[in-house]
Coordinates of N, CA and C in Angstrom, one line a residue:
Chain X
X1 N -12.6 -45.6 -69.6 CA -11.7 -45.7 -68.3 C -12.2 -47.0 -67.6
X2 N -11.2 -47.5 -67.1 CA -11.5 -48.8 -66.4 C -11.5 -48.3 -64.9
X3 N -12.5 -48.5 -64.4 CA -13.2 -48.7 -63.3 C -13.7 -49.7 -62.4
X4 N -13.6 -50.0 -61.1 CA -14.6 -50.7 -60.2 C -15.1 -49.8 -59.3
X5 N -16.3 -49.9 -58.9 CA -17.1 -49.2 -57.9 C -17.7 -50.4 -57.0
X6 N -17.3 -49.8 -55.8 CA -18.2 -50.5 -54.4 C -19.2 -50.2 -54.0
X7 N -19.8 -50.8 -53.5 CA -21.5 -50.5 -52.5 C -20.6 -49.7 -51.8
X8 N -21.3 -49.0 -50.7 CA -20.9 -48.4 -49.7 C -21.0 -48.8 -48.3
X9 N -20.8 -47.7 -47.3 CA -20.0 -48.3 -46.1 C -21.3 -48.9 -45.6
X10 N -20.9 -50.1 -44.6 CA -22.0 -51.0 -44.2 C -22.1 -50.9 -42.2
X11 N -23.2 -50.8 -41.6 CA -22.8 -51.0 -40.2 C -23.8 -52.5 -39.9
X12 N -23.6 -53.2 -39.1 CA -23.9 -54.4 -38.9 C -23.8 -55.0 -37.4
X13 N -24.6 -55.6 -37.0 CA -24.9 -56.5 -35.7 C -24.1 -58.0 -36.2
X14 N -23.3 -58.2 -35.0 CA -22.7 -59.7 -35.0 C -23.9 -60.8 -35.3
X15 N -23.6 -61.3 -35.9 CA -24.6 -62.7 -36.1 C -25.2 -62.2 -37.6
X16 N -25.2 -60.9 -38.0 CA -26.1 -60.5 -38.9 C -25.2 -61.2 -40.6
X17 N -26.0 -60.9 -41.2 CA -25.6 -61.1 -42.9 C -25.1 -60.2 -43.8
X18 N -24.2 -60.3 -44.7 CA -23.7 -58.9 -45.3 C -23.7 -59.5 -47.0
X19 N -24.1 -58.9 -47.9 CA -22.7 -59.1 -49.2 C -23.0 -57.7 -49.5
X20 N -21.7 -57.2 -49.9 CA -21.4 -56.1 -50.5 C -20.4 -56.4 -52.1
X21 N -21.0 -55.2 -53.1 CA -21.0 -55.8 -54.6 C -19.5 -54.5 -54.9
X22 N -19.3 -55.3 -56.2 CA -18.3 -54.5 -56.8 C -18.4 -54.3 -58.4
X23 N -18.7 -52.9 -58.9 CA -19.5 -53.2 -60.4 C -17.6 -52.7 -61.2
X24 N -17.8 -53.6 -62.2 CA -16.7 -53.1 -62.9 C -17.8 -52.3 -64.4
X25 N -16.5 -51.3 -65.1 CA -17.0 -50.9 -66.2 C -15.6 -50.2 -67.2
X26 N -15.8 -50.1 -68.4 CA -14.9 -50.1 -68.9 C -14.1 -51.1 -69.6
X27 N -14.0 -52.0 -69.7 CA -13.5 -53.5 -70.0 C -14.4 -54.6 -70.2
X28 N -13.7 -55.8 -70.5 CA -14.3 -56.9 -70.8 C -15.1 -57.3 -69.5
X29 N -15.9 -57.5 -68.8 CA -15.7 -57.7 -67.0 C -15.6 -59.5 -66.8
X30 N -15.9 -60.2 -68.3 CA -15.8 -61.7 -68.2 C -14.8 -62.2 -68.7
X31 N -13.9 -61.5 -69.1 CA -12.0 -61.8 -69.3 C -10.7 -61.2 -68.3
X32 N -11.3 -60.9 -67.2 CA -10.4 -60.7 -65.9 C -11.1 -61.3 -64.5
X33 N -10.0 -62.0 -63.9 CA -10.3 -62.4 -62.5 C -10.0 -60.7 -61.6
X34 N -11.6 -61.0 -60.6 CA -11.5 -60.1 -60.0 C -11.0 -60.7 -58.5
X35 N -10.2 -60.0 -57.5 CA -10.0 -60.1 -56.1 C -10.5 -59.3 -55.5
X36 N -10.5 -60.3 -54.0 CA -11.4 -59.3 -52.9 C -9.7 -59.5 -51.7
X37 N -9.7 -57.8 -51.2 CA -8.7 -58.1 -50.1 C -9.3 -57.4 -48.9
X38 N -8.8 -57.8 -47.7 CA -9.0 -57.5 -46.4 C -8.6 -56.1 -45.8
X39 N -8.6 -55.4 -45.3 CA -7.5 -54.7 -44.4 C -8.2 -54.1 -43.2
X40 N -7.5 -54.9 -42.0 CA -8.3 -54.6 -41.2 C -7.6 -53.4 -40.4
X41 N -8.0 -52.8 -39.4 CA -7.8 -51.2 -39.2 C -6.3 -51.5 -38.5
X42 N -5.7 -49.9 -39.2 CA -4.4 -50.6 -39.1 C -3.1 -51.4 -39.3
X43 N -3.6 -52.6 -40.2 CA -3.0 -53.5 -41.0 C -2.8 -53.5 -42.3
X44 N -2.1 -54.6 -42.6 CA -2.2 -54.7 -43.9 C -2.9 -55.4 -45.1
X45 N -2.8 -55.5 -45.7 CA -3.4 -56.2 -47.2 C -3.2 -57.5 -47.0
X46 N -4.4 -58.5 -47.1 CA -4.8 -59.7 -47.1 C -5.6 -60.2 -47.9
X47 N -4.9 -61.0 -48.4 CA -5.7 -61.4 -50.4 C -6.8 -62.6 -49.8
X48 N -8.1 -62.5 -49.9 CA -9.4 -63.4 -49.3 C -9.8 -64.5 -50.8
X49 N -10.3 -64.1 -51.9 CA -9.9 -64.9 -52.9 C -9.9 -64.1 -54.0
X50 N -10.4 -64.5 -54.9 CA -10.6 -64.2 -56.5 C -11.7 -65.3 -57.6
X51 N -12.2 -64.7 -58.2 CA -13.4 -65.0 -59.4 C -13.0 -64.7 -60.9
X52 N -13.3 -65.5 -61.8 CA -13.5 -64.8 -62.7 C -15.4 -65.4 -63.3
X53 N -15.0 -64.4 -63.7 CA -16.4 -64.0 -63.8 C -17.0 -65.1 -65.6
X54 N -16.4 -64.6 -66.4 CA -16.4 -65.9 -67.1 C -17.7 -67.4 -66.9
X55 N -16.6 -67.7 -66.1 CA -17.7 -69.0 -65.3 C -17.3 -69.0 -64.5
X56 N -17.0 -68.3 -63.7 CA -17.8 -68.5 -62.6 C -16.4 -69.1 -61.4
X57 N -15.6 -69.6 -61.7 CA -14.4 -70.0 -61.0 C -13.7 -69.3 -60.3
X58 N -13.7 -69.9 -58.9 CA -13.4 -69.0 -57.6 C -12.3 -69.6 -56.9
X59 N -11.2 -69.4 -56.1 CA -10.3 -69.9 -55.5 C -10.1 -68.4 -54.2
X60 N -10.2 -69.3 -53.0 CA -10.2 -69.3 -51.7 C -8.6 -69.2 -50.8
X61 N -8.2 -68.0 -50.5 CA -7.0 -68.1 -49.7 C -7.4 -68.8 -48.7
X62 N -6.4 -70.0 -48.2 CA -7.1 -70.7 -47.1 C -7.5 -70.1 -45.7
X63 N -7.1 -68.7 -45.4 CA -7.4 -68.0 -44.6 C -8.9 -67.6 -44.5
X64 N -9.6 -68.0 -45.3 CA -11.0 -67.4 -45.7 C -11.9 -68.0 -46.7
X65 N -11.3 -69.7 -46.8 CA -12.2 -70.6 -47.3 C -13.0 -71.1 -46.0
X66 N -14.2 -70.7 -46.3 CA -15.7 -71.1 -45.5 C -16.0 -70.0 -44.4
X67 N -15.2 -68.7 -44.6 CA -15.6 -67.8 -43.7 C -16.4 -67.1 -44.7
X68 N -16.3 -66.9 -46.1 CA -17.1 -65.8 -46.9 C -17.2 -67.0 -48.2
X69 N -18.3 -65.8 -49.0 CA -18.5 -66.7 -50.1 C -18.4 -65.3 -51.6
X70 N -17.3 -65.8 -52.1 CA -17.2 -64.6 -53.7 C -18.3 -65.3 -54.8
X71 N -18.9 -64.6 -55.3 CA -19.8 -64.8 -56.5 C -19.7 -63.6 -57.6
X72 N -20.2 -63.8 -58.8 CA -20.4 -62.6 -59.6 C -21.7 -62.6 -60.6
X73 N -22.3 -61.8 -61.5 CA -23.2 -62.2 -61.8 C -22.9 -60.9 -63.3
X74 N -22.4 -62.4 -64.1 CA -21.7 -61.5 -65.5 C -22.8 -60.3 -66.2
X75 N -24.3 -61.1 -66.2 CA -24.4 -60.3 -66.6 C -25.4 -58.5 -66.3
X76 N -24.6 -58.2 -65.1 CA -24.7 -57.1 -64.5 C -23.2 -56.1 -64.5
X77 N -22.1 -56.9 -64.5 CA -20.9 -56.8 -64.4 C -20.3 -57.0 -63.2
X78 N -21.1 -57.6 -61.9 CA -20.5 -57.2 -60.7 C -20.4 -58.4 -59.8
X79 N -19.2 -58.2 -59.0 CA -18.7 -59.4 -57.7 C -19.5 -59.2 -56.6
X80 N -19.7 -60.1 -55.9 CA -19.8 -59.7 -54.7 C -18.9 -60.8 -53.8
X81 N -19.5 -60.0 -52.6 CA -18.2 -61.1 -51.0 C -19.4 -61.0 -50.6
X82 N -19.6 -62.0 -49.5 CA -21.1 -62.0 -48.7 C -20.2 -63.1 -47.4
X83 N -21.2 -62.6 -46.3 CA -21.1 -63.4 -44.9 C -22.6 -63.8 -44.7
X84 N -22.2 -64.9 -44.3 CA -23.4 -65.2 -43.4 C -23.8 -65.4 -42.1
X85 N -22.7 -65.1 -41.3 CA -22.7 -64.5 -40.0 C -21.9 -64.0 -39.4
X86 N -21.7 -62.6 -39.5 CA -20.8 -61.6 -39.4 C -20.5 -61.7 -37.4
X87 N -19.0 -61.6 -37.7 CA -18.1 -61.6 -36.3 C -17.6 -60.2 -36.0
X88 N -17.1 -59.1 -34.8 CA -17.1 -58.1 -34.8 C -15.7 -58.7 -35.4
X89 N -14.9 -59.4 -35.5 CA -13.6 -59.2 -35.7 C -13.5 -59.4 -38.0
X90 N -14.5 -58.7 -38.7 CA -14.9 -58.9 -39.6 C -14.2 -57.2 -40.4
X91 N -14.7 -56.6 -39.2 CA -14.3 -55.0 -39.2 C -13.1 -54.5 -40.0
X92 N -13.9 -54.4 -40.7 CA -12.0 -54.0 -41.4 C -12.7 -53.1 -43.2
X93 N -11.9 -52.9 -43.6 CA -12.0 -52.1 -44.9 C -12.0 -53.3 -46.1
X94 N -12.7 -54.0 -47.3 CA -12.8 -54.3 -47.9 C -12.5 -54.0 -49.4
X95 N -11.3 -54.3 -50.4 CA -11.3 -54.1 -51.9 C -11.2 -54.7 -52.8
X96 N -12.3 -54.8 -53.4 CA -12.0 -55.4 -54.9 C -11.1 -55.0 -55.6
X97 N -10.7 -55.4 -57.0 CA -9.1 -55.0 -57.7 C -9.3 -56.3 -58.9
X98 N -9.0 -55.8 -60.2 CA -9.0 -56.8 -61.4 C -7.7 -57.0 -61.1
X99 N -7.7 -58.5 -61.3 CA -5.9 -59.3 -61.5 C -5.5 -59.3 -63.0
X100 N -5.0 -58.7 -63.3 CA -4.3 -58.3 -64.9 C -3.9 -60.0 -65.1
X101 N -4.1 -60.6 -66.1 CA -3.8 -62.1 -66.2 C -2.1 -62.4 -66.3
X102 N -1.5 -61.6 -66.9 CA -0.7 -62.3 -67.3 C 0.5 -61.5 -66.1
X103 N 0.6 -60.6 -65.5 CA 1.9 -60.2 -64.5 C 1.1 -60.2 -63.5
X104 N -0.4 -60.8 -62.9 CA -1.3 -61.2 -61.5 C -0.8 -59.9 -61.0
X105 N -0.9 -58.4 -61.5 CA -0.9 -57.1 -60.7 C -2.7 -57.1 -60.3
X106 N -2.7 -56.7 -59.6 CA -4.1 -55.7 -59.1 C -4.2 -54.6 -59.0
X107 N -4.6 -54.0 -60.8 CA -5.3 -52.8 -61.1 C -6.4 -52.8 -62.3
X108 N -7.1 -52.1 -62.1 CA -7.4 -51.1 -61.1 C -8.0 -51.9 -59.5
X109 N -8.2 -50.7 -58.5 CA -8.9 -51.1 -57.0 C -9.9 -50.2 -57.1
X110 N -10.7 -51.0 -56.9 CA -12.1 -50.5 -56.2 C -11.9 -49.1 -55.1
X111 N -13.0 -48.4 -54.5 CA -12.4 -47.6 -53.6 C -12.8 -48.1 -52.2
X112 N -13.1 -49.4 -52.5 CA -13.4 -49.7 -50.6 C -14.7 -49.9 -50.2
X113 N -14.8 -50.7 -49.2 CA -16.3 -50.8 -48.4 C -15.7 -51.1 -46.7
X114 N -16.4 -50.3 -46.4 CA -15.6 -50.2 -44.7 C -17.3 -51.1 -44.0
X115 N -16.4 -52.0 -43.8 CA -17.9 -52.9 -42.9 C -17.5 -52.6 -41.3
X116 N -18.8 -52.4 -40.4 CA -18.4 -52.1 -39.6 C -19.4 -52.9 -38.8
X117 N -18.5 -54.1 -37.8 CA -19.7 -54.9 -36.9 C -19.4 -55.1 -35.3
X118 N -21.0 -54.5 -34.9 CA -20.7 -54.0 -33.8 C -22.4 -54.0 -32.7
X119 N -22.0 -54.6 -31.4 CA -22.9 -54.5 -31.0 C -23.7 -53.4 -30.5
Chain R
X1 N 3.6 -73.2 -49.2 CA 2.9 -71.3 -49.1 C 4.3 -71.1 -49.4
X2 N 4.5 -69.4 -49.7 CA 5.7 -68.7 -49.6 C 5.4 -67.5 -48.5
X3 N 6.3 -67.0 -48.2 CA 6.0 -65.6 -47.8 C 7.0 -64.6 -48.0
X4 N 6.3 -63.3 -48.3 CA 6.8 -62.1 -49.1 C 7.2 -61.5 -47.1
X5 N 9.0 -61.1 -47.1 CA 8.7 -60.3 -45.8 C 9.3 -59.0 -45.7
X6 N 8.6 -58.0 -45.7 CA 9.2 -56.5 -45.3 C 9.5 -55.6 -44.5
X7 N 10.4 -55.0 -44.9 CA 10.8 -54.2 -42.8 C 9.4 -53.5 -42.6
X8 N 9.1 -53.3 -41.4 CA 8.2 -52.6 -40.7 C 8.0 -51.1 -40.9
X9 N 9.1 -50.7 -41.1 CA 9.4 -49.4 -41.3 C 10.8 -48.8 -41.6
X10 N 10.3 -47.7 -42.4 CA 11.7 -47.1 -43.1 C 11.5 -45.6 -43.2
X11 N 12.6 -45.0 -42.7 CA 12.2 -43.0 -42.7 C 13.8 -42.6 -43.4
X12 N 14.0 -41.7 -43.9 CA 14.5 -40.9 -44.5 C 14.3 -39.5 -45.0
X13 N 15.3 -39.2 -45.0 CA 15.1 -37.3 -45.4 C 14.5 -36.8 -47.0
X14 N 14.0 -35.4 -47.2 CA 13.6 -35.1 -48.8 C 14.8 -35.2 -49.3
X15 N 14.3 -35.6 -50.4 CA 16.1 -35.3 -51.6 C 16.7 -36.7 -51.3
X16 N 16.9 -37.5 -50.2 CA 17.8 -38.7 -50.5 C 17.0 -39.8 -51.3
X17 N 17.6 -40.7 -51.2 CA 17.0 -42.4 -51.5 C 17.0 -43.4 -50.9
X18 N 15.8 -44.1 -50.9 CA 15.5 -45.1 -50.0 C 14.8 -46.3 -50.7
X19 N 15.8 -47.5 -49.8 CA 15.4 -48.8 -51.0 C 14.7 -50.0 -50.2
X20 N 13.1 -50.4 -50.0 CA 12.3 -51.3 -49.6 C 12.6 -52.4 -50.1
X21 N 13.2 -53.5 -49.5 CA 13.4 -54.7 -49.6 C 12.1 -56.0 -49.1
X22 N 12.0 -56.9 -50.4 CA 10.5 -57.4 -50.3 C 11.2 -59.3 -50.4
X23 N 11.8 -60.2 -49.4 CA 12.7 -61.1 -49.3 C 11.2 -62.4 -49.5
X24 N 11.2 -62.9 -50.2 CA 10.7 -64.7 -50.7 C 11.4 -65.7 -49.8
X25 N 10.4 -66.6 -49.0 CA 10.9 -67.3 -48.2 C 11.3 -68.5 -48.8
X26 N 10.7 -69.2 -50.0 CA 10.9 -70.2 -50.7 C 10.3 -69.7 -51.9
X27 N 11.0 -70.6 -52.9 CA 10.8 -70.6 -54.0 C 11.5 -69.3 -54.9
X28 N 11.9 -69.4 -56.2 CA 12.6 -67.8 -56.6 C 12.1 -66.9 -56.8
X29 N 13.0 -65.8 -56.6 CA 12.0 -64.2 -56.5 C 12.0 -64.7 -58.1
X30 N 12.6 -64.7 -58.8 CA 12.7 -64.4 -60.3 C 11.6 -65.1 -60.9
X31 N 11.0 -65.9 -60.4 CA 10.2 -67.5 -61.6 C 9.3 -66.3 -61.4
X32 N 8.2 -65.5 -60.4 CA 7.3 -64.8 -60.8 C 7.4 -63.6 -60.6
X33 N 6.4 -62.7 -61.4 CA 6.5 -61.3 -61.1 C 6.2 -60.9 -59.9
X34 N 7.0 -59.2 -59.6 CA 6.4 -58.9 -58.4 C 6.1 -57.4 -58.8
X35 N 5.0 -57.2 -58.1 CA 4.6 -55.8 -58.2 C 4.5 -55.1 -56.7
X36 N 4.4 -53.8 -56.4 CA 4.7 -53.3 -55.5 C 3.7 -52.1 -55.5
X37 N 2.8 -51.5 -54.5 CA 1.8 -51.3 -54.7 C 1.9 -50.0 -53.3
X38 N 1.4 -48.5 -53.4 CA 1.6 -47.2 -52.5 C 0.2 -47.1 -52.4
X39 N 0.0 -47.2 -50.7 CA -1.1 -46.7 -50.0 C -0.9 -45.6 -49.2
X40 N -1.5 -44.3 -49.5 CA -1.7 -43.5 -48.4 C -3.1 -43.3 -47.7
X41 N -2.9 -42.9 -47.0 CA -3.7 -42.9 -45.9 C -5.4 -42.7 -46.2
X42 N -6.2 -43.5 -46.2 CA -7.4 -43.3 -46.5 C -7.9 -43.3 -48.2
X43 N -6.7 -43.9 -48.6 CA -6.9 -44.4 -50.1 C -6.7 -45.3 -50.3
X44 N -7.8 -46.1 -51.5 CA -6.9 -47.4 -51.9 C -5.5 -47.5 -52.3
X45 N -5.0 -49.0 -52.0 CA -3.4 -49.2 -53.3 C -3.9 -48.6 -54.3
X46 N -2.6 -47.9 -55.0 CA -2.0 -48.2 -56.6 C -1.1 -48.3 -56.5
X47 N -0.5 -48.9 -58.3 CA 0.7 -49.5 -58.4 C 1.6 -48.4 -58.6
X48 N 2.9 -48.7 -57.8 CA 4.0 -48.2 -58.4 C 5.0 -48.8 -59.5
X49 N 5.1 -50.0 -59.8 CA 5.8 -51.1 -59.9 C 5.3 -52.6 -60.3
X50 N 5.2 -52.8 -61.7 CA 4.5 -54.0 -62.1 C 5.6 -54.9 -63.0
X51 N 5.3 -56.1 -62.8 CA 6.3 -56.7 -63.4 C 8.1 -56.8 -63.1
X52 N 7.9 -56.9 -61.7 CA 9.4 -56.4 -61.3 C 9.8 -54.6 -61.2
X53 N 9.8 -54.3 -62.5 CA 10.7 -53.3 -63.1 C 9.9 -52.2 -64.1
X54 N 8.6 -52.3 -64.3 CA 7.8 -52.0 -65.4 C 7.2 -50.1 -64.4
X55 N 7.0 -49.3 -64.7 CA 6.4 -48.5 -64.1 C 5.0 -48.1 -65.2
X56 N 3.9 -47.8 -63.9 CA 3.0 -47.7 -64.8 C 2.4 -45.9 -65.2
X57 N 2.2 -45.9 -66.3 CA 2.3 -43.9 -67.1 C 1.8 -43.6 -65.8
X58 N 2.4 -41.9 -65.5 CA 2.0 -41.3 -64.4 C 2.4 -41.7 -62.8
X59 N 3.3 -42.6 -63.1 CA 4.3 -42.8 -62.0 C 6.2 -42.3 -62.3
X60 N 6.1 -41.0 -61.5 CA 7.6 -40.8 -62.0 C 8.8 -41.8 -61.9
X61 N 9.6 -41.5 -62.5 CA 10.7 -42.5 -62.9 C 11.6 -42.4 -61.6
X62 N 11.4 -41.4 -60.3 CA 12.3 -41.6 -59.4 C 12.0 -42.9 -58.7
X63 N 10.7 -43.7 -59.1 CA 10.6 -44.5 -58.1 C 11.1 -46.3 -59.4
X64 N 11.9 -47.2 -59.2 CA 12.2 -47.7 -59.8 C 12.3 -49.1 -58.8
X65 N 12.5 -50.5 -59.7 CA 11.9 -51.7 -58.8 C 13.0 -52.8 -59.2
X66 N 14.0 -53.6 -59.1 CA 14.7 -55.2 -59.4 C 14.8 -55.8 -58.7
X67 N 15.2 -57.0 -59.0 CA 15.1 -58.4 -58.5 C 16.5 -58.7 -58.3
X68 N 16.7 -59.6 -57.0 CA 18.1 -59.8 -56.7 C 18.0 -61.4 -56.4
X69 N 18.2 -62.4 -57.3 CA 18.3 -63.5 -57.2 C 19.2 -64.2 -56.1
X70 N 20.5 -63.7 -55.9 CA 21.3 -64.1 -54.5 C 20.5 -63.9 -53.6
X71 N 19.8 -62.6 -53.3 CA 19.6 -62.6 -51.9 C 18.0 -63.0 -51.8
X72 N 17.5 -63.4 -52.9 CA 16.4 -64.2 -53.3 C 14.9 -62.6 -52.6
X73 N 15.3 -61.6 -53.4 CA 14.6 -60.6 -52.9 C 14.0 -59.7 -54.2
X74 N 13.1 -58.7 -53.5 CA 12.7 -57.4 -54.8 C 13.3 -56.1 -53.9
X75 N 13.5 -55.4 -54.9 CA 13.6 -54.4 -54.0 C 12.9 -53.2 -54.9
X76 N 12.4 -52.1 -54.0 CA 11.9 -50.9 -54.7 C 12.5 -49.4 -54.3
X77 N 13.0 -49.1 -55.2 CA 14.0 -47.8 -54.5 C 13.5 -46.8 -55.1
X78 N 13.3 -45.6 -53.8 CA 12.6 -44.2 -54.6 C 13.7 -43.0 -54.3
X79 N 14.2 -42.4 -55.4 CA 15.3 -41.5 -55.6 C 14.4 -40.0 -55.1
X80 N 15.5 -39.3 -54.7 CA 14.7 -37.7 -54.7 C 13.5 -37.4 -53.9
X81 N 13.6 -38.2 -52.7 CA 12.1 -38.0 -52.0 C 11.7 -36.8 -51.6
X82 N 10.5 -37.3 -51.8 CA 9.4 -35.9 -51.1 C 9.1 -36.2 -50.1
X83 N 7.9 -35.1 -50.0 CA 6.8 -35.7 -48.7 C 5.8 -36.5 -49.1
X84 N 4.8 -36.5 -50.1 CA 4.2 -36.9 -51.1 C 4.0 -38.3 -51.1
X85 N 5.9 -38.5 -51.0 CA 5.7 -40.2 -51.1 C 5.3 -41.2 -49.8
X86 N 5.6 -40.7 -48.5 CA 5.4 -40.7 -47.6 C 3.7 -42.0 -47.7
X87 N 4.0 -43.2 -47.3 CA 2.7 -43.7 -47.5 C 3.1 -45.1 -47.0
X88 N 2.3 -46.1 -47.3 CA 2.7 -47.5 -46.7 C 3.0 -48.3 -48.3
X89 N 4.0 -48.9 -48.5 CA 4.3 -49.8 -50.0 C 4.4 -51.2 -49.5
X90 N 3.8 -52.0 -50.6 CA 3.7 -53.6 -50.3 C 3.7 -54.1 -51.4
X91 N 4.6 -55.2 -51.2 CA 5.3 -55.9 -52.6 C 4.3 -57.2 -52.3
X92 N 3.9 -57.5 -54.2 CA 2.7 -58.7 -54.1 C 3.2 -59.8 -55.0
X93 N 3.0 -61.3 -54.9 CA 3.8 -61.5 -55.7 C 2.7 -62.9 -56.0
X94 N 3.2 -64.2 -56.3 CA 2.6 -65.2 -57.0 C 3.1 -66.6 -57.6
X95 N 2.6 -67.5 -56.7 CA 3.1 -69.1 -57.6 C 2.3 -69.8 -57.9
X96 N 2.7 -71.0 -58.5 CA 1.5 -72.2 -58.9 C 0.1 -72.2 -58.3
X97 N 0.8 -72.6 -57.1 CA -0.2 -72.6 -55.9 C -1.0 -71.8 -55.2
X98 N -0.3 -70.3 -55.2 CA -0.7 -69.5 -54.4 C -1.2 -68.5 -55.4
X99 N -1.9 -68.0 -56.0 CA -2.6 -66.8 -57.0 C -2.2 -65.2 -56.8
X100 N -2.0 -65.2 -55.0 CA -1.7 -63.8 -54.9 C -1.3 -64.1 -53.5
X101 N -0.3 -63.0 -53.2 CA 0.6 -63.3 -51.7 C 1.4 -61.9 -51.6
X102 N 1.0 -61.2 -50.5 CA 0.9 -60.0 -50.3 C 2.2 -60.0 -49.6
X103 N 3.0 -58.9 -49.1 CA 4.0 -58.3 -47.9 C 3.4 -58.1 -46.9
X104 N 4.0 -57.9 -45.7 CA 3.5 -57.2 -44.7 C 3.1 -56.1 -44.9
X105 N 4.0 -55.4 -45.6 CA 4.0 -53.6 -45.7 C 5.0 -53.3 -45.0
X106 N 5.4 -51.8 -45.4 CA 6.3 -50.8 -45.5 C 6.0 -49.8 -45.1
X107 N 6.3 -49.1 -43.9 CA 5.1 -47.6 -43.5 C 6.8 -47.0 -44.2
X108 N 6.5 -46.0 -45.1 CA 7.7 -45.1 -45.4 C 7.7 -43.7 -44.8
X109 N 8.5 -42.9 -43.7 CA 8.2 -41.6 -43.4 C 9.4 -41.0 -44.0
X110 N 8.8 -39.8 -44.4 CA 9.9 -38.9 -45.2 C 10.1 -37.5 -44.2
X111 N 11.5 -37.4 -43.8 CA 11.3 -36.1 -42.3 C 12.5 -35.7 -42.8

């Protein structure tokens, strides 16, 4: 079964540092680009970027080029998103999700990391 | 950029049918795929709808997806509603430039 699994939920002070990982299993994990999306409470789905893991090649929705940084580390199987100095307006629910190459769907999804920053 | 835009919200009764329209502000709905993706409440997405029109095993056939080149749109129409389906849907889609490009969303209520 194809699977991604998240860290779990995170609480955090503004200014503080975060990455939270996403392990895939079940599949190749270095022949799918993985995505990270936003949703903050409330809202809707906001695509932040994507990796493939492969080498390493990352692309940035301009919405969230230089607010976070995606990496992966093939041979563990897993992504991460990291901040390096978290804003309370950061708050929101986080998901990973493999991009199927060739129809760019996102399945499977992760089940989430709910970051929560807060004074 | 393009953008994917969807109504806010859409309610209807059990038993009827109701069709989510997903409108491309530039560029053709048709050059890429769209997929269309059901969140309820305190769950991640899954797909309903891959490849325009594709449904994936374990999604019943009431819920079905096309592409309307004139009105440069997707639409996803679910026959025979329940309560069940009751959830938020959001059409995702994709060009050269852009790798992935979401909808607003869809809150669907079924009453």
């Amino acid at each position: 079964e194809v699977q991604l699994v998240q860290s779990g939920a995170e609480v955090k002070k503004p200014g503080e540092s975060l990455k939270i990982s996403c392990k895939g299993s079940g599949y190749s994990f270095t022949s799918y680009w993985i995505g990270w999306v936003r949703q903050m409470p409330g809202k809707g789905l906001e695509w932040m970027g994507i990796i493939y893991p492969g080498d390493s090649d990352t692309r940035y929705s301009p919405s969230f080029q230089g607010q976070v940084t995606i990496s992966a580390d093939k041979s563990i199987s897993t992504a991460y998103l990291q901040w390096s100095s978290l804003k309370a307006s950061d708050t929101a629910m986080y998901y990973c999700a493999r991009l199927d190459s060739s129809s760019l769907e996102f399945d499977p999804w992760g089940q989430g990391t709910l970051v929560t920053v807060s004074s | 950029n393009f953008m994917l835009t969807q109504p806010h919200s859409v309610s209807e009764s059990p038993g009827k049918t109701v069709t989510i329209s997903c409108t491309r502000s530039s560029g053709s709905i048709a050059s890429n795929y769209v997929q269309w993706y059901q969140q309820r409440p305190g769950s991640a997405p899954t797909t309903v709808i891959y490849e325009d029109n594709q449904r994936p095993s374990g999604v019943p056939d009431r819920f079905s997806g096309s592409i309307d080149s004139s009105s440069n749109s997707a639409s996803l129409t679910i026959s025979g509603l329940k309560t069940e389906d009751e959830a938020d849907y959001y059409c995702q889609s994709y060009d050269s430039s852009n790798p992935v490009v979401f909808g607003g969303g869809t809150k669907l209520t079924v009453l």
